[in-house]
């Protein structure tokens, strides 16, 4: 049943991502036209591409780096996410220990180092992205979830996390919701930030270091051209096509239709949705507490993530993860009224004391997911192109690590990163259509059913577990 104030709360919500709907948004740089040459061509201006361009320039200031982006830098997942910047490179410690037991300690060390380096970059380049190392609070909203939190706490402490298990009174003292039964606060391995401002800051840093950036420039094809790779580009209506001849290429298009056909077997694009409230009044803030500003997530299979922004709003997202037949990606899929209504209902159930709050923005975006729920890596064209993909919604931090891996792969050397099983292995492929869509929809139904049955997984989910597939959230 829809609560009477839900429709009213959504009535004036703008159908655009809040993070991108602000005057700080930089003016676009011109599209690429005509012939160009580069030592390194970066395709994609999200976090993966921006980090790759920045790190390449930091390592070799004289290297000729050119970045092209089909939209504007940060307009896709990098400007639409919740702003949870996690140290984990494996989509959580449990997923990492299951899949990479022999090197999870090293991956944890690399993840801590990666998060520290992100903080140092934000400081060094004066990136005003509201970076706050607040940690993340996982909350149980059903009794059966308490045992899972206790197991997660034990595992986290085994690997040196500053993790604190909270009972009902303690978790409600942190953030006051009548739905909370307990919580686990991992206090040192997640930072909260403004995702679009991070992307814009990385863009500015790249430009200041001499990276050439061309926005509204779509790469339409790649092929060998002697000792280099040739990328054909299109810069929009009325503009002449362009071409870039590059010695090396970073492919950082993530969920969007890949220029490498092989990536289609490992990736599916899944749509995720979010709401943003108007700024809370002081009385509304007092009603929920949340003085430590942690990122929050509940622990169901269809989970919600939420956080306080720098200007005192609440972002509330997650729950639905929607796949469209044939890996379809299209602008009209970014709006889904049924999901926005469900999210609003869940928000008011979580915080009934905020019944008079209204939402200012509603949006969706596409996530690149794979069957192991964490990034995979590879090369093509005899090592001249490197790619990283499959971050599954946890790419705000891990993309910097992914950029390091891609640059190491392009250098062709044997490095500590390229020797990792995480880097050398690949996820299990998804089946072709129509089996792909049928399997994903059956999995989504099964996960919802497990949430309604105290977490009990049906035969389909247990079969996926035995096959080593990553459908656990």
PDB file of N, CA and C in Angstrom, residues 368-454:
ATOM      1  N   UNK A 368      28.220  -1.824 -14.373  1.00  0.00           N
ATOM      2  CA  UNK A 368      28.809  -2.979 -15.072  1.00  0.00           C
ATOM      3  C   UNK A 368      29.045  -4.101 -14.069  1.00  0.00           C
ATOM      4  N   UNK A 369      28.325  -5.193 -14.220  1.00  0.00           N
ATOM      5  CA  UNK A 369      28.475  -6.292 -13.271  1.00  0.00           C
ATOM      6  C   UNK A 369      28.988  -7.541 -13.980  1.00  0.00           C
ATOM      7  N   UNK A 370      29.653  -8.397 -13.210  1.00  0.00           N
ATOM      8  CA  UNK A 370      30.154  -9.671 -13.715  1.00  0.00           C
ATOM      9  C   UNK A 370      29.880 -10.739 -12.669  1.00  0.00           C
ATOM     10  N   UNK A 371      30.162 -11.986 -13.013  1.00  0.00           N
ATOM     11  CA  UNK A 371      29.753 -13.091 -12.144  1.00  0.00           C
ATOM     12  C   UNK A 371      30.628 -13.261 -10.915  1.00  0.00           C
ATOM     13  N   UNK A 372      31.738 -12.541 -10.832  1.00  0.00           N
ATOM     14  CA  UNK A 372      32.514 -12.630  -9.592  1.00  0.00           C
ATOM     15  C   UNK A 372      32.390 -11.362  -8.743  1.00  0.00           C
ATOM     16  N   UNK A 373      31.590 -10.401  -9.214  1.00  0.00           N
ATOM     17  CA  UNK A 373      31.235  -9.199  -8.455  1.00  0.00           C
ATOM     18  C   UNK A 373      32.404  -8.264  -8.173  1.00  0.00           C
ATOM     19  N   UNK A 374      33.514  -8.422  -8.839  1.00  0.00           N
ATOM     20  CA  UNK A 374      34.648  -7.522  -8.658  1.00  0.00           C
ATOM     21  C   UNK A 374      35.385  -7.424  -9.987  1.00  0.00           C
ATOM     22  N   UNK A 375      36.244  -6.434 -10.184  1.00  0.00           N
ATOM     23  CA  UNK A 375      36.781  -6.161 -11.519  1.00  0.00           C
ATOM     24  C   UNK A 375      37.650  -7.278 -12.070  1.00  0.00           C
ATOM     25  N   UNK A 376      37.668  -7.338 -13.381  1.00  0.00           N
ATOM     26  CA  UNK A 376      38.587  -8.227 -14.092  1.00  0.00           C
ATOM     27  C   UNK A 376      39.343  -7.390 -15.120  1.00  0.00           C
ATOM     28  N   UNK A 377      40.427  -7.958 -15.633  1.00  0.00           N
ATOM     29  CA  UNK A 377      41.378  -7.195 -16.422  1.00  0.00           C
ATOM     30  C   UNK A 377      41.867  -8.026 -17.599  1.00  0.00           C
ATOM     31  N   UNK A 378      42.408  -7.353 -18.602  1.00  0.00           N
ATOM     32  CA  UNK A 378      42.969  -8.081 -19.726  1.00  0.00           C
ATOM     33  C   UNK A 378      43.559  -7.149 -20.761  1.00  0.00           C
ATOM     34  N   UNK A 379      44.089  -7.750 -21.813  1.00  0.00           N
ATOM     35  CA  UNK A 379      44.685  -7.007 -22.921  1.00  0.00           C
ATOM     36  C   UNK A 379      44.149  -7.551 -24.242  1.00  0.00           C
ATOM     37  N   UNK A 380      44.346  -6.774 -25.279  1.00  0.00           N
ATOM     38  CA  UNK A 380      43.985  -7.172 -26.642  1.00  0.00           C
ATOM     39  C   UNK A 380      44.958  -6.492 -27.600  1.00  0.00           C
ATOM     40  N   UNK A 381      44.846  -6.855 -28.882  1.00  0.00           N
ATOM     41  CA  UNK A 381      45.715  -6.284 -29.914  1.00  0.00           C
ATOM     42  C   UNK A 381      47.193  -6.413 -29.532  1.00  0.00           C
ATOM     43  N   UNK A 382      47.571  -7.654 -29.176  1.00  0.00           N
ATOM     44  CA  UNK A 382      48.970  -7.961 -28.867  1.00  0.00           C
ATOM     45  C   UNK A 382      49.525  -7.097 -27.741  1.00  0.00           C
ATOM     46  N   UNK A 383      48.688  -6.834 -26.758  1.00  0.00           N
ATOM     47  CA  UNK A 383      49.140  -6.085 -25.595  1.00  0.00           C
ATOM     48  C   UNK A 383      49.114  -4.580 -25.755  1.00  0.00           C
ATOM     49  N   UNK A 384      48.607  -4.079 -26.879  1.00  0.00           N
ATOM     50  CA  UNK A 384      48.572  -2.620 -27.094  1.00  0.00           C
ATOM     51  C   UNK A 384      47.354  -1.973 -26.442  1.00  0.00           C
ATOM     52  N   UNK A 385      46.347  -2.767 -26.107  1.00  0.00           N
ATOM     53  CA  UNK A 385      45.150  -2.259 -25.430  1.00  0.00           C
ATOM     54  C   UNK A 385      44.960  -3.013 -24.124  1.00  0.00           C
ATOM     55  N   UNK A 386      44.609  -2.264 -23.074  1.00  0.00           N
ATOM     56  CA  UNK A 386      44.286  -2.866 -21.777  1.00  0.00           C
ATOM     57  C   UNK A 386      42.898  -2.413 -21.347  1.00  0.00           C
ATOM     58  N   UNK A 387      42.200  -3.298 -20.626  1.00  0.00           N
ATOM     59  CA  UNK A 387      40.861  -2.958 -20.146  1.00  0.00           C
ATOM     60  C   UNK A 387      40.698  -3.405 -18.697  1.00  0.00           C
ATOM     61  N   UNK A 388      39.751  -2.770 -18.030  1.00  0.00           N
ATOM     62  CA  UNK A 388      39.307  -3.168 -16.693  1.00  0.00           C
ATOM     63  C   UNK A 388      37.811  -2.924 -16.648  1.00  0.00           C
ATOM     64  N   UNK A 389      37.055  -3.864 -16.090  1.00  0.00           N
ATOM     65  CA  UNK A 389      35.590  -3.734 -16.066  1.00  0.00           C
ATOM     66  C   UNK A 389      35.027  -4.668 -15.005  1.00  0.00           C
ATOM     67  N   UNK A 390      33.716  -4.541 -14.755  1.00  0.00           N
ATOM     68  CA  UNK A 390      33.038  -5.438 -13.831  1.00  0.00           C
ATOM     69  C   UNK A 390      33.046  -4.999 -12.381  1.00  0.00           C
ATOM     70  N   UNK A 391      33.141  -3.708 -12.117  1.00  0.00           N
ATOM     71  CA  UNK A 391      33.271  -3.219 -10.733  1.00  0.00           C
ATOM     72  C   UNK A 391      32.013  -3.449  -9.905  1.00  0.00           C
ATOM     73  N   UNK A 392      30.865  -3.627 -10.515  1.00  0.00           N
ATOM     74  CA  UNK A 392      29.620  -4.021  -9.850  1.00  0.00           C
ATOM     75  C   UNK A 392      29.232  -3.052  -8.737  1.00  0.00           C
ATOM     76  N   UNK A 393      29.314  -1.765  -9.045  1.00  0.00           N
ATOM     77  CA  UNK A 393      28.826  -0.772  -8.111  1.00  0.00           C
ATOM     78  C   UNK A 393      29.798  -0.357  -7.039  1.00  0.00           C
ATOM     79  N   UNK A 394      30.999  -0.922  -7.021  1.00  0.00           N
ATOM     80  CA  UNK A 394      31.989  -0.555  -6.000  1.00  0.00           C
ATOM     81  C   UNK A 394      33.251  -0.001  -6.662  1.00  0.00           C
ATOM     82  N   UNK A 395      33.054   0.849  -7.661  1.00  0.00           N
ATOM     83  CA  UNK A 395      34.179   1.333  -8.434  1.00  0.00           C
ATOM     84  C   UNK A 395      34.721   2.684  -8.041  1.00  0.00           C
ATOM     85  N   UNK A 396      34.089   3.391  -7.106  1.00  0.00           N
ATOM     86  CA  UNK A 396      34.568   4.729  -6.766  1.00  0.00           C
ATOM     87  C   UNK A 396      36.021   4.669  -6.309  1.00  0.00           C
ATOM     88  N   UNK A 397      36.349   3.692  -5.473  1.00  0.00           N
ATOM     89  CA  UNK A 397      37.729   3.539  -5.053  1.00  0.00           C
ATOM     90  C   UNK A 397      38.523   2.588  -5.928  1.00  0.00           C
ATOM     91  N   UNK A 398      37.916   1.461  -6.303  1.00  0.00           N
ATOM     92  CA  UNK A 398      38.670   0.398  -6.992  1.00  0.00           C
ATOM     93  C   UNK A 398      39.115   0.793  -8.389  1.00  0.00           C
ATOM     94  N   UNK A 399      38.487   1.803  -9.000  1.00  0.00           N
ATOM     95  CA  UNK A 399      38.894   2.195 -10.343  1.00  0.00           C
ATOM     96  C   UNK A 399      40.302   2.765 -10.375  1.00  0.00           C
ATOM     97  N   UNK A 400      40.739   3.376  -9.300  1.00  0.00           N
ATOM     98  CA  UNK A 400      42.128   3.863  -9.287  1.00  0.00           C
ATOM     99  C   UNK A 400      43.096   2.683  -9.337  1.00  0.00           C
ATOM    100  N   UNK A 401      42.807   1.650  -8.558  1.00  0.00           N
ATOM    101  CA  UNK A 401      43.607   0.433  -8.629  1.00  0.00           C
ATOM    102  C   UNK A 401      43.532  -0.166 -10.029  1.00  0.00           C
ATOM    103  N   UNK A 402      42.336  -0.194 -10.608  1.00  0.00           N
ATOM    104  CA  UNK A 402      42.184  -0.724 -11.963  1.00  0.00           C
ATOM    105  C   UNK A 402      43.014   0.038 -12.974  1.00  0.00           C
ATOM    106  N   UNK A 403      43.108   1.346 -12.815  1.00  0.00           N
ATOM    107  CA  UNK A 403      43.933   2.146 -13.720  1.00  0.00           C
ATOM    108  C   UNK A 403      45.407   1.774 -13.581  1.00  0.00           C
ATOM    109  N   UNK A 404      45.863   1.543 -12.367  1.00  0.00           N
ATOM    110  CA  UNK A 404      47.254   1.106 -12.164  1.00  0.00           C
ATOM    111  C   UNK A 404      47.516  -0.219 -12.863  1.00  0.00           C
ATOM    112  N   UNK A 405      46.551  -1.140 -12.736  1.00  0.00           N
ATOM    113  CA  UNK A 405      46.713  -2.442 -13.382  1.00  0.00           C
ATOM    114  C   UNK A 405      46.795  -2.286 -14.895  1.00  0.00           C
ATOM    115  N   UNK A 406      45.900  -1.489 -15.474  1.00  0.00           N
ATOM    116  CA  UNK A 406      45.910  -1.316 -16.926  1.00  0.00           C
ATOM    117  C   UNK A 406      47.237  -0.737 -17.410  1.00  0.00           C
ATOM    118  N   UNK A 407      47.774   0.222 -16.704  1.00  0.00           N
ATOM    119  CA  UNK A 407      49.054   0.818 -17.111  1.00  0.00           C
ATOM    120  C   UNK A 407      50.189  -0.191 -16.982  1.00  0.00           C
ATOM    121  N   UNK A 408      50.148  -1.019 -15.938  1.00  0.00           N
ATOM    122  CA  UNK A 408      51.159  -2.082 -15.811  1.00  0.00           C
ATOM    123  C   UNK A 408      51.048  -3.083 -16.957  1.00  0.00           C
ATOM    124  N   UNK A 409      49.828  -3.456 -17.313  1.00  0.00           N
ATOM    125  CA  UNK A 409      49.639  -4.404 -18.414  1.00  0.00           C
ATOM    126  C   UNK A 409      50.150  -3.824 -19.730  1.00  0.00           C
ATOM    127  N   UNK A 410      49.913  -2.546 -19.963  1.00  0.00           N
ATOM    128  CA  UNK A 410      50.389  -1.922 -21.194  1.00  0.00           C
ATOM    129  C   UNK A 410      51.908  -1.825 -21.232  1.00  0.00           C
ATOM    130  N   UNK A 411      52.524  -1.654 -20.056  1.00  0.00           N
ATOM    131  CA  UNK A 411      53.986  -1.593 -20.006  1.00  0.00           C
ATOM    132  C   UNK A 411      54.617  -2.938 -20.342  1.00  0.00           C
ATOM    133  N   UNK A 412      53.844  -4.010 -20.173  1.00  0.00           N
ATOM    134  CA  UNK A 412      54.303  -5.328 -20.594  1.00  0.00           C
ATOM    135  C   UNK A 412      55.212  -6.033 -19.629  1.00  0.00           C
ATOM    136  N   UNK A 413      55.465  -5.453 -18.478  1.00  0.00           N
ATOM    137  CA  UNK A 413      56.391  -6.076 -17.534  1.00  0.00           C
ATOM    138  C   UNK A 413      55.687  -7.000 -16.559  1.00  0.00           C
ATOM    139  N   UNK A 414      56.494  -7.772 -15.842  1.00  0.00           N
ATOM    140  CA  UNK A 414      56.001  -8.641 -14.776  1.00  0.00           C
ATOM    141  C   UNK A 414      56.055  -7.833 -13.489  1.00  0.00           C
ATOM    142  N   UNK A 415      54.899  -7.426 -12.960  1.00  0.00           N
ATOM    143  CA  UNK A 415      54.850  -6.570 -11.773  1.00  0.00           C
ATOM    144  C   UNK A 415      54.057  -7.265 -10.669  1.00  0.00           C
ATOM    145  N   UNK A 416      54.179  -6.774  -9.432  1.00  0.00           N
ATOM    146  CA  UNK A 416      53.380  -7.362  -8.358  1.00  0.00           C
ATOM    147  C   UNK A 416      51.883  -7.337  -8.645  1.00  0.00           C
ATOM    148  N   UNK A 417      51.403  -6.335  -9.370  1.00  0.00           N
ATOM    149  CA  UNK A 417      49.979  -6.278  -9.675  1.00  0.00           C
ATOM    150  C   UNK A 417      49.592  -7.277 -10.751  1.00  0.00           C
ATOM    151  N   UNK A 418      50.383  -7.383 -11.804  1.00  0.00           N
ATOM    152  CA  UNK A 418      50.017  -8.290 -12.898  1.00  0.00           C
ATOM    153  C   UNK A 418      50.168  -9.754 -12.505  1.00  0.00           C
ATOM    154  N   UNK A 419      50.862 -10.035 -11.397  1.00  0.00           N
ATOM    155  CA  UNK A 419      50.978 -11.423 -10.933  1.00  0.00           C
ATOM    156  C   UNK A 419      49.805 -11.862 -10.070  1.00  0.00           C
ATOM    157  N   UNK A 420      48.944 -10.941  -9.671  1.00  0.00           N
ATOM    158  CA  UNK A 420      47.817 -11.286  -8.809  1.00  0.00           C
ATOM    159  C   UNK A 420      46.821 -12.205  -9.520  1.00  0.00           C
ATOM    160  N   UNK A 421      46.266 -13.171  -8.777  1.00  0.00           N
ATOM    161  CA  UNK A 421      45.189 -13.993  -9.332  1.00  0.00           C
ATOM    162  C   UNK A 421      43.998 -13.124  -9.720  1.00  0.00           C
ATOM    163  N   UNK A 422      43.730 -12.068  -8.945  1.00  0.00           N
ATOM    164  CA  UNK A 422      42.655 -11.141  -9.271  1.00  0.00           C
ATOM    165  C   UNK A 422      42.820 -10.576 -10.677  1.00  0.00           C
ATOM    166  N   UNK A 423      44.061 -10.314 -11.072  1.00  0.00           N
ATOM    167  CA  UNK A 423      44.336  -9.713 -12.375  1.00  0.00           C
ATOM    168  C   UNK A 423      44.420 -10.772 -13.466  1.00  0.00           C
ATOM    169  N   UNK A 424      44.958 -11.920 -13.151  1.00  0.00           N
ATOM    170  CA  UNK A 424      45.188 -12.947 -14.175  1.00  0.00           C
ATOM    171  C   UNK A 424      43.936 -13.742 -14.511  1.00  0.00           C
ATOM    172  N   UNK A 425      42.986 -13.834 -13.585  1.00  0.00           N
ATOM    173  CA  UNK A 425      41.798 -14.651 -13.814  1.00  0.00           C
ATOM    174  C   UNK A 425      40.675 -13.870 -14.464  1.00  0.00           C
ATOM    175  N   UNK A 426      39.659 -14.593 -14.880  1.00  0.00           N
ATOM    176  CA  UNK A 426      38.473 -14.000 -15.483  1.00  0.00           C
ATOM    177  C   UNK A 426      37.225 -14.559 -14.804  1.00  0.00           C
ATOM    178  N   UNK A 427      36.136 -13.801 -14.804  1.00  0.00           N
ATOM    179  CA  UNK A 427      34.877 -14.343 -14.266  1.00  0.00           C
ATOM    180  C   UNK A 427      34.292 -15.391 -15.199  1.00  0.00           C
ATOM    181  N   UNK A 428      33.393 -16.197 -14.667  1.00  0.00           N
ATOM    182  CA  UNK A 428      32.654 -17.104 -15.531  1.00  0.00           C
ATOM    183  C   UNK A 428      31.778 -16.288 -16.473  1.00  0.00           C
ATOM    184  N   UNK A 429      31.644 -16.694 -17.721  1.00  0.00           N
ATOM    185  CA  UNK A 429      30.843 -15.912 -18.674  1.00  0.00           C
ATOM    186  C   UNK A 429      29.351 -16.060 -18.423  1.00  0.00           C
ATOM    187  N   UNK A 430      28.607 -15.069 -18.847  1.00  0.00           N
ATOM    188  CA  UNK A 430      27.155 -15.163 -18.879  1.00  0.00           C
ATOM    189  C   UNK A 430      26.739 -15.924 -20.135  1.00  0.00           C
ATOM    190  N   UNK A 431      25.632 -16.659 -20.071  1.00  0.00           N
ATOM    191  CA  UNK A 431      25.155 -17.365 -21.271  1.00  0.00           C
ATOM    192  C   UNK A 431      24.596 -16.367 -22.284  1.00  0.00           C
ATOM    193  N   UNK A 432      24.433 -16.779 -23.533  1.00  0.00           N
ATOM    194  CA  UNK A 432      23.813 -15.898 -24.538  1.00  0.00           C
ATOM    195  C   UNK A 432      22.321 -15.732 -24.280  1.00  0.00           C
ATOM    196  N   UNK A 433      21.732 -14.737 -24.943  1.00  0.00           N
ATOM    197  CA  UNK A 433      20.279 -14.567 -24.891  1.00  0.00           C
ATOM    198  C   UNK A 433      19.599 -15.696 -25.683  1.00  0.00           C
ATOM    199  N   UNK A 434      18.390 -16.097 -25.293  1.00  0.00           N
ATOM    200  CA  UNK A 434      17.546 -15.534 -24.223  1.00  0.00           C
ATOM    201  C   UNK A 434      17.817 -16.123 -22.840  1.00  0.00           C
ATOM    202  N   UNK A 435      18.769 -17.077 -22.769  1.00  0.00           N
ATOM    203  CA  UNK A 435      19.049 -17.702 -21.476  1.00  0.00           C
ATOM    204  C   UNK A 435      19.583 -16.680 -20.482  1.00  0.00           C
ATOM    205  N   UNK A 436      20.378 -15.726 -20.988  1.00  0.00           N
ATOM    206  CA  UNK A 436      20.953 -14.702 -20.102  1.00  0.00           C
ATOM    207  C   UNK A 436      19.853 -13.959 -19.356  1.00  0.00           C
ATOM    208  N   UNK A 437      18.897 -13.398 -20.082  1.00  0.00           N
ATOM    209  CA  UNK A 437      17.830 -12.621 -19.445  1.00  0.00           C
ATOM    210  C   UNK A 437      16.989 -13.495 -18.509  1.00  0.00           C
ATOM    211  N   UNK A 438      16.672 -14.721 -18.952  1.00  0.00           N
ATOM    212  CA  UNK A 438      15.865 -15.613 -18.118  1.00  0.00           C
ATOM    213  C   UNK A 438      16.586 -15.932 -16.811  1.00  0.00           C
ATOM    214  N   UNK A 439      17.884 -16.199 -16.897  1.00  0.00           N
ATOM    215  CA  UNK A 439      18.649 -16.515 -15.694  1.00  0.00           C
ATOM    216  C   UNK A 439      18.749 -15.343 -14.739  1.00  0.00           C
ATOM    217  N   UNK A 440      18.957 -14.148 -15.279  1.00  0.00           N
ATOM    218  CA  UNK A 440      19.058 -12.962 -14.425  1.00  0.00           C
ATOM    219  C   UNK A 440      17.727 -12.674 -13.746  1.00  0.00           C
ATOM    220  N   UNK A 441      16.639 -12.776 -14.477  1.00  0.00           N
ATOM    221  CA  UNK A 441      15.329 -12.506 -13.875  1.00  0.00           C
ATOM    222  C   UNK A 441      14.971 -13.567 -12.827  1.00  0.00           C
ATOM    223  N   UNK A 442      15.323 -14.831 -13.089  1.00  0.00           N
ATOM    224  CA  UNK A 442      15.079 -15.872 -12.097  1.00  0.00           C
ATOM    225  C   UNK A 442      15.911 -15.621 -10.840  1.00  0.00           C
ATOM    226  N   UNK A 443      17.129 -15.179 -11.016  1.00  0.00           N
ATOM    227  CA  UNK A 443      17.988 -14.888  -9.869  1.00  0.00           C
ATOM    228  C   UNK A 443      17.427 -13.734  -9.049  1.00  0.00           C
ATOM    229  N   UNK A 444      16.994 -12.694  -9.731  1.00  0.00           N
ATOM    230  CA  UNK A 444      16.419 -11.543  -9.019  1.00  0.00           C
ATOM    231  C   UNK A 444      15.175 -11.956  -8.231  1.00  0.00           C
ATOM    232  N   UNK A 445      14.308 -12.758  -8.841  1.00  0.00           N
ATOM    233  CA  UNK A 445      13.125 -13.244  -8.139  1.00  0.00           C
ATOM    234  C   UNK A 445      13.516 -14.089  -6.928  1.00  0.00           C
ATOM    235  N   UNK A 446      14.519 -14.924  -7.100  1.00  0.00           N
ATOM    236  CA  UNK A 446      14.951 -15.813  -6.018  1.00  0.00           C
ATOM    237  C   UNK A 446      15.549 -15.028  -4.857  1.00  0.00           C
ATOM    238  N   UNK A 447      16.301 -13.974  -5.154  1.00  0.00           N
ATOM    239  CA  UNK A 447      16.873 -13.155  -4.090  1.00  0.00           C
ATOM    240  C   UNK A 447      15.775 -12.452  -3.303  1.00  0.00           C
ATOM    241  N   UNK A 448      14.762 -11.933  -4.000  1.00  0.00           N
ATOM    242  CA  UNK A 448      13.647 -11.297  -3.299  1.00  0.00           C
ATOM    243  C   UNK A 448      12.921 -12.314  -2.427  1.00  0.00           C
ATOM    244  N   UNK A 449      12.771 -13.528  -2.937  1.00  0.00           N
ATOM    245  CA  UNK A 449      12.094 -14.577  -2.168  1.00  0.00           C
ATOM    246  C   UNK A 449      12.907 -14.960  -0.927  1.00  0.00           C
ATOM    247  N   UNK A 450      14.229 -14.986  -1.075  1.00  0.00           N
ATOM    248  CA  UNK A 450      15.071 -15.285   0.088  1.00  0.00           C
ATOM    249  C   UNK A 450      14.925 -14.219   1.164  1.00  0.00           C
ATOM    250  N   UNK A 451      14.847 -12.954   0.751  1.00  0.00           N
ATOM    251  CA  UNK A 451      14.639 -11.880   1.729  1.00  0.00           C
ATOM    252  C   UNK A 451      13.327 -12.068   2.486  1.00  0.00           C
ATOM    253  N   UNK A 452      12.303 -12.587   1.812  1.00  0.00           N
ATOM    254  CA  UNK A 452      10.999 -12.777   2.444  1.00  0.00           C
ATOM    255  C   UNK A 452      10.923 -14.051   3.279  1.00  0.00           C
ATOM    256  N   UNK A 453      11.971 -14.930   3.178  1.00  0.00           N
ATOM    257  CA  UNK A 453      11.961 -16.222   3.875  1.00  0.00           C
ATOM    258  C   UNK A 453      13.154 -16.346   4.807  1.00  0.00           C
ATOM    259  N   UNK A 454      13.444 -15.256   5.532  1.00  0.00           N
ATOM    260  CA  UNK A 454      14.517 -15.252   6.537  1.00  0.00           C
ATOM    261  C   UNK A 454      15.863 -15.641   5.942  1.00  0.00           C
TER     262      UNK A 454
END
